[in-house]
């Protein structure tokens, strides 16, 4: 036994007979967003963390500049040494 048709329904009829909806109605609404203070703080912390990750630990340009100054025998004197020592102690809160 051979089947010629499964049914007499044409699948295109469903598409062709579909009623179109009225698309002239337009709804207007304004979207808004509120960001909590906690989210703002977290965003700032994330931003600062990214900056810290991208910033090198050693400033090569500053190191090169100081190396050039040290080559000058007149640069290292008691005033410079005392000033440097004071800055180091101040950095450690001493």
Short mmCIF file of N, CA and C in Angstrom, two decimals:
data_model
loop_
_atom_site.label_atom_id
_atom_site.label_comp_id
_atom_site.label_asym_id
_atom_site.label_seq_id
_atom_site.Cartn_x
_atom_site.Cartn_y
_atom_site.Cartn_z
N UNK A 1 0.83 -1.18 0.00
CA UNK A 1 0.00 0.00 0.00
C UNK A 1 0.88 1.24 0.00
N UNK A 2 0.60 2.14 -0.84
CA UNK A 2 1.40 3.34 -1.00
C UNK A 2 0.59 4.56 -0.54
N UNK A 3 1.26 5.44 0.21
CA UNK A 3 0.59 6.64 0.72
C UNK A 3 0.95 7.80 -0.20
N UNK A 4 -0.07 8.40 -0.77
CA UNK A 4 0.17 9.53 -1.67
C UNK A 4 0.27 10.84 -0.89
N UNK A 5 -0.61 11.02 0.06
CA UNK A 5 -0.64 12.24 0.84
C UNK A 5 -0.86 11.88 2.29
N UNK A 6 -0.26 12.66 3.14
CA UNK A 6 -0.52 12.48 4.55
C UNK A 6 -1.80 13.19 4.95
N UNK A 7 -2.03 14.31 4.40
CA UNK A 7 -3.27 15.05 4.66
C UNK A 7 -3.47 16.04 3.55
N UNK A 8 -4.59 16.63 3.53
CA UNK A 8 -4.89 17.58 2.47
C UNK A 8 -4.55 19.01 2.88
N UNK A 9 -3.85 19.18 3.98
CA UNK A 9 -3.51 20.51 4.47
C UNK A 9 -2.23 20.98 3.78
N UNK A 10 -2.28 22.13 3.24
CA UNK A 10 -1.11 22.74 2.62
C UNK A 10 -0.45 23.62 3.67
N UNK A 11 0.83 23.36 4.07
CA UNK A 11 1.47 24.16 5.12
C UNK A 11 1.57 25.64 4.79
N UNK A 12 1.56 25.99 3.51
CA UNK A 12 1.64 27.41 3.14
C UNK A 12 0.34 28.14 3.43
N UNK A 13 -0.77 27.41 3.49
CA UNK A 13 -2.05 28.06 3.79
C UNK A 13 -2.02 28.71 5.16
N UNK A 14 -1.34 28.10 6.12
CA UNK A 14 -1.28 28.67 7.46
C UNK A 14 -0.57 30.02 7.44
N UNK A 15 0.45 30.13 6.64
CA UNK A 15 1.20 31.39 6.56
C UNK A 15 0.43 32.42 5.75
N UNK A 16 -0.12 32.01 4.65
CA UNK A 16 -0.82 32.94 3.76
C UNK A 16 -2.09 33.49 4.38
N UNK A 17 -2.76 32.74 5.22
CA UNK A 17 -4.02 33.17 5.80
C UNK A 17 -3.86 33.86 7.14
N UNK A 18 -2.67 34.09 7.57
CA UNK A 18 -2.43 34.76 8.85
C UNK A 18 -2.84 36.22 8.75
N UNK A 19 -3.61 36.66 9.76
CA UNK A 19 -3.99 38.08 9.78
C UNK A 19 -2.83 38.90 10.29
N UNK A 20 -2.65 39.99 9.67
CA UNK A 20 -1.60 40.91 10.12
C UNK A 20 -2.16 41.76 11.26
N UNK A 21 -1.30 42.00 12.23
CA UNK A 21 -1.73 42.84 13.35
C UNK A 21 -1.46 44.29 13.01
N UNK A 22 -2.16 45.15 13.68
CA UNK A 22 -1.99 46.58 13.47
C UNK A 22 -0.68 47.02 14.10
N UNK A 23 0.25 47.49 13.30
CA UNK A 23 1.57 47.90 13.81
C UNK A 23 1.66 49.40 14.01
N UNK A 24 0.54 50.11 13.88
CA UNK A 24 0.59 51.55 14.04
C UNK A 24 0.63 51.99 15.50
N UNK A 25 0.23 51.11 16.39
CA UNK A 25 0.27 51.46 17.80
C UNK A 25 1.71 51.39 18.31
N UNK A 26 2.17 52.47 18.87
CA UNK A 26 3.53 52.54 19.38
C UNK A 26 3.47 52.90 20.86
N UNK A 27 4.16 52.13 21.64
CA UNK A 27 4.19 52.39 23.08
C UNK A 27 5.50 53.09 23.41
N UNK A 28 5.41 54.12 24.18
CA UNK A 28 6.58 54.89 24.55
C UNK A 28 6.77 54.81 26.05
N UNK A 29 7.96 54.41 26.44
CA UNK A 29 8.29 54.34 27.87
C UNK A 29 9.75 54.71 28.04
N UNK A 30 10.03 55.37 29.13
CA UNK A 30 11.41 55.73 29.40
C UNK A 30 12.02 54.72 30.35
N UNK A 31 13.18 54.25 29.98
CA UNK A 31 13.92 53.35 30.86
C UNK A 31 14.77 54.17 31.82
N UNK A 32 14.94 53.63 32.99
CA UNK A 32 15.81 54.30 33.95
C UNK A 32 16.57 53.23 34.71
N UNK A 33 17.66 53.67 35.28
CA UNK A 33 18.50 52.75 36.05
C UNK A 33 18.97 53.48 37.30
N UNK A 34 19.02 52.77 38.38
CA UNK A 34 19.54 53.32 39.64
C UNK A 34 20.72 52.47 40.07
N UNK A 35 21.81 53.12 40.36
CA UNK A 35 23.02 52.42 40.80
C UNK A 35 23.23 52.73 42.27
N UNK A 36 23.36 51.67 43.05
CA UNK A 36 23.52 51.85 44.49
C UNK A 36 24.91 52.39 44.81
N UNK A 37 25.03 52.97 45.99
CA UNK A 37 26.33 53.47 46.44
C UNK A 37 27.34 52.33 46.53
N UNK A 38 26.85 51.17 46.96
CA UNK A 38 27.73 50.00 47.07
C UNK A 38 28.28 49.60 45.69
N UNK A 39 27.43 49.66 44.66
CA UNK A 39 27.88 49.33 43.30
C UNK A 39 28.88 50.36 42.79
N UNK A 40 28.65 51.63 43.13
CA UNK A 40 29.59 52.68 42.71
C UNK A 40 30.95 52.47 43.35
N UNK A 41 30.96 52.12 44.63
CA UNK A 41 32.22 51.87 45.34
C UNK A 41 32.93 50.67 44.74
N UNK A 42 32.16 49.62 44.44
CA UNK A 42 32.75 48.41 43.85
C UNK A 42 33.33 48.72 42.46
N UNK A 43 32.65 49.54 41.69
CA UNK A 43 33.14 49.91 40.36
C UNK A 43 34.43 50.72 40.46
N UNK A 44 34.48 51.64 41.41
CA UNK A 44 35.69 52.44 41.61
C UNK A 44 36.85 51.56 42.06
N UNK A 45 36.57 50.61 42.95
CA UNK A 45 37.62 49.69 43.42
C UNK A 45 38.13 48.84 42.27
N UNK A 46 37.23 48.39 41.42
CA UNK A 46 37.64 47.60 40.24
C UNK A 46 38.51 48.44 39.32
N UNK A 47 38.10 49.68 39.08
CA UNK A 47 38.87 50.58 38.21
C UNK A 47 40.28 50.81 38.77
N UNK A 48 40.36 51.09 40.06
CA UNK A 48 41.67 51.33 40.68
C UNK A 48 42.53 50.07 40.67
N UNK A 49 41.90 48.91 40.83
CA UNK A 49 42.63 47.65 40.76
C UNK A 49 43.23 47.44 39.37
N UNK A 50 42.46 47.78 38.34
CA UNK A 50 42.96 47.66 36.97
C UNK A 50 44.12 48.61 36.71
N UNK A 51 44.03 49.82 37.23
CA UNK A 51 45.12 50.80 37.09
C UNK A 51 46.38 50.26 37.77
N UNK A 52 46.21 49.71 38.97
CA UNK A 52 47.36 49.18 39.72
C UNK A 52 48.01 48.02 38.97
N UNK A 53 47.19 47.19 38.33
CA UNK A 53 47.74 46.05 37.58
C UNK A 53 48.51 46.51 36.35
N UNK A 54 48.09 47.61 35.75
CA UNK A 54 48.73 48.11 34.54
C UNK A 54 49.95 48.98 34.82
N UNK A 55 50.07 49.46 36.04
CA UNK A 55 51.18 50.34 36.40
C UNK A 55 52.38 49.49 36.82
N UNK A 56 53.53 49.74 36.22
CA UNK A 56 54.70 48.94 36.61
C UNK A 56 55.13 49.25 38.04
N UNK A 57 55.72 48.24 38.68
CA UNK A 57 56.18 48.41 40.05
C UNK A 57 57.39 49.34 40.13
N UNK A 58 58.19 49.36 39.10
CA UNK A 58 59.40 50.18 39.07
C UNK A 58 59.30 51.15 37.91
N UNK A 59 59.52 52.43 38.19
CA UNK A 59 59.52 53.43 37.13
C UNK A 59 60.92 53.50 36.54
N UNK A 60 61.08 52.86 35.41
CA UNK A 60 62.39 52.76 34.76
C UNK A 60 62.96 54.14 34.43
N UNK A 61 62.12 55.08 34.04
CA UNK A 61 62.61 56.42 33.70
C UNK A 61 63.20 57.12 34.93
N UNK A 62 62.57 56.94 36.09
CA UNK A 62 63.08 57.55 37.32
C UNK A 62 64.38 56.89 37.76
N UNK A 63 64.46 55.58 37.64
CA UNK A 63 65.68 54.85 38.00
C UNK A 63 66.84 55.30 37.11
N UNK A 64 66.59 55.43 35.81
CA UNK A 64 67.64 55.87 34.88
C UNK A 64 68.11 57.29 35.22
N UNK A 65 67.16 58.15 35.58
CA UNK A 65 67.51 59.53 35.94
C UNK A 65 68.40 59.57 37.18
N UNK A 66 68.06 58.76 38.18
CA UNK A 66 68.85 58.74 39.41
C UNK A 66 70.23 58.14 39.16
N UNK A 67 70.30 57.13 38.33
CA UNK A 67 71.61 56.55 38.01
C UNK A 67 72.53 57.57 37.36
N UNK A 68 71.97 58.41 36.51
CA UNK A 68 72.77 59.46 35.87
C UNK A 68 73.26 60.48 36.90
N UNK A 69 72.41 60.83 37.85
CA UNK A 69 72.80 61.79 38.89
C UNK A 69 73.91 61.22 39.77
N UNK A 70 73.82 59.93 40.08
CA UNK A 70 74.81 59.31 40.96
C UNK A 70 76.20 59.25 40.30
N UNK A 71 76.22 59.20 38.97
CA UNK A 71 77.51 59.17 38.26
C UNK A 71 78.31 60.46 38.49
N UNK A 72 77.63 61.54 38.79
CA UNK A 72 78.30 62.81 39.05
C UNK A 72 78.87 62.76 40.47
N UNK A 73 80.20 62.85 40.63
CA UNK A 73 80.81 62.76 41.96
C UNK A 73 80.38 63.87 42.91
N UNK A 74 79.94 65.00 42.40
CA UNK A 74 79.52 66.12 43.24
C UNK A 74 78.08 65.97 43.74
N UNK A 75 77.33 65.04 43.18
CA UNK A 75 75.91 64.89 43.55
C UNK A 75 75.75 64.31 44.95
N UNK A 76 76.50 63.27 45.25
CA UNK A 76 76.37 62.64 46.57
C UNK A 76 77.14 63.45 47.60
N UNK A 77 76.40 64.25 48.32
CA UNK A 77 77.00 65.01 49.41
C UNK A 77 76.14 64.80 50.66
N UNK A 78 76.54 65.38 51.73
CA UNK A 78 75.87 65.15 53.01
C UNK A 78 74.40 65.60 52.97
N UNK A 79 74.12 66.66 52.29
CA UNK A 79 72.76 67.18 52.21
C UNK A 79 71.84 66.20 51.49
N UNK A 80 72.30 65.68 50.37
CA UNK A 80 71.50 64.73 49.59
C UNK A 80 71.30 63.44 50.38
N UNK A 81 72.33 62.97 51.02
CA UNK A 81 72.25 61.72 51.79
C UNK A 81 71.28 61.89 52.97
N UNK A 82 71.37 63.00 53.69
CA UNK A 82 70.47 63.25 54.82
C UNK A 82 69.01 63.39 54.35
N UNK A 83 68.81 64.06 53.24
CA UNK A 83 67.46 64.24 52.70
C UNK A 83 66.85 62.90 52.30
N UNK A 84 67.67 62.06 51.67
CA UNK A 84 67.20 60.73 51.27
C UNK A 84 66.88 59.88 52.49
N UNK A 85 67.72 59.93 53.49
CA UNK A 85 67.47 59.17 54.71
C UNK A 85 66.18 59.65 55.39
N UNK A 86 65.96 60.95 55.43
CA UNK A 86 64.73 61.49 56.02
C UNK A 86 63.48 61.02 55.26
N UNK A 87 63.57 61.00 53.94
CA UNK A 87 62.43 60.53 53.14
C UNK A 87 62.14 59.05 53.37
N UNK A 88 63.18 58.26 53.50
CA UNK A 88 63.00 56.82 53.75
C UNK A 88 62.35 56.62 55.12
N UNK A 89 62.82 57.32 56.13
CA UNK A 89 62.25 57.20 57.47
C UNK A 89 60.79 57.69 57.49
N UNK A 90 60.51 58.77 56.78
CA UNK A 90 59.14 59.30 56.73
C UNK A 90 58.20 58.31 56.04
N UNK A 91 58.70 57.62 55.02
CA UNK A 91 57.87 56.64 54.31
C UNK A 91 57.46 55.50 55.22
N UNK A 92 58.29 55.17 56.18
CA UNK A 92 57.99 54.12 57.15
C UNK A 92 57.35 54.66 58.43
N UNK A 93 57.06 55.95 58.44
CA UNK A 93 56.40 56.54 59.60
C UNK A 93 57.31 56.69 60.81
N UNK A 94 58.59 56.77 60.59
CA UNK A 94 59.54 56.90 61.71
C UNK A 94 60.05 58.33 61.83
#
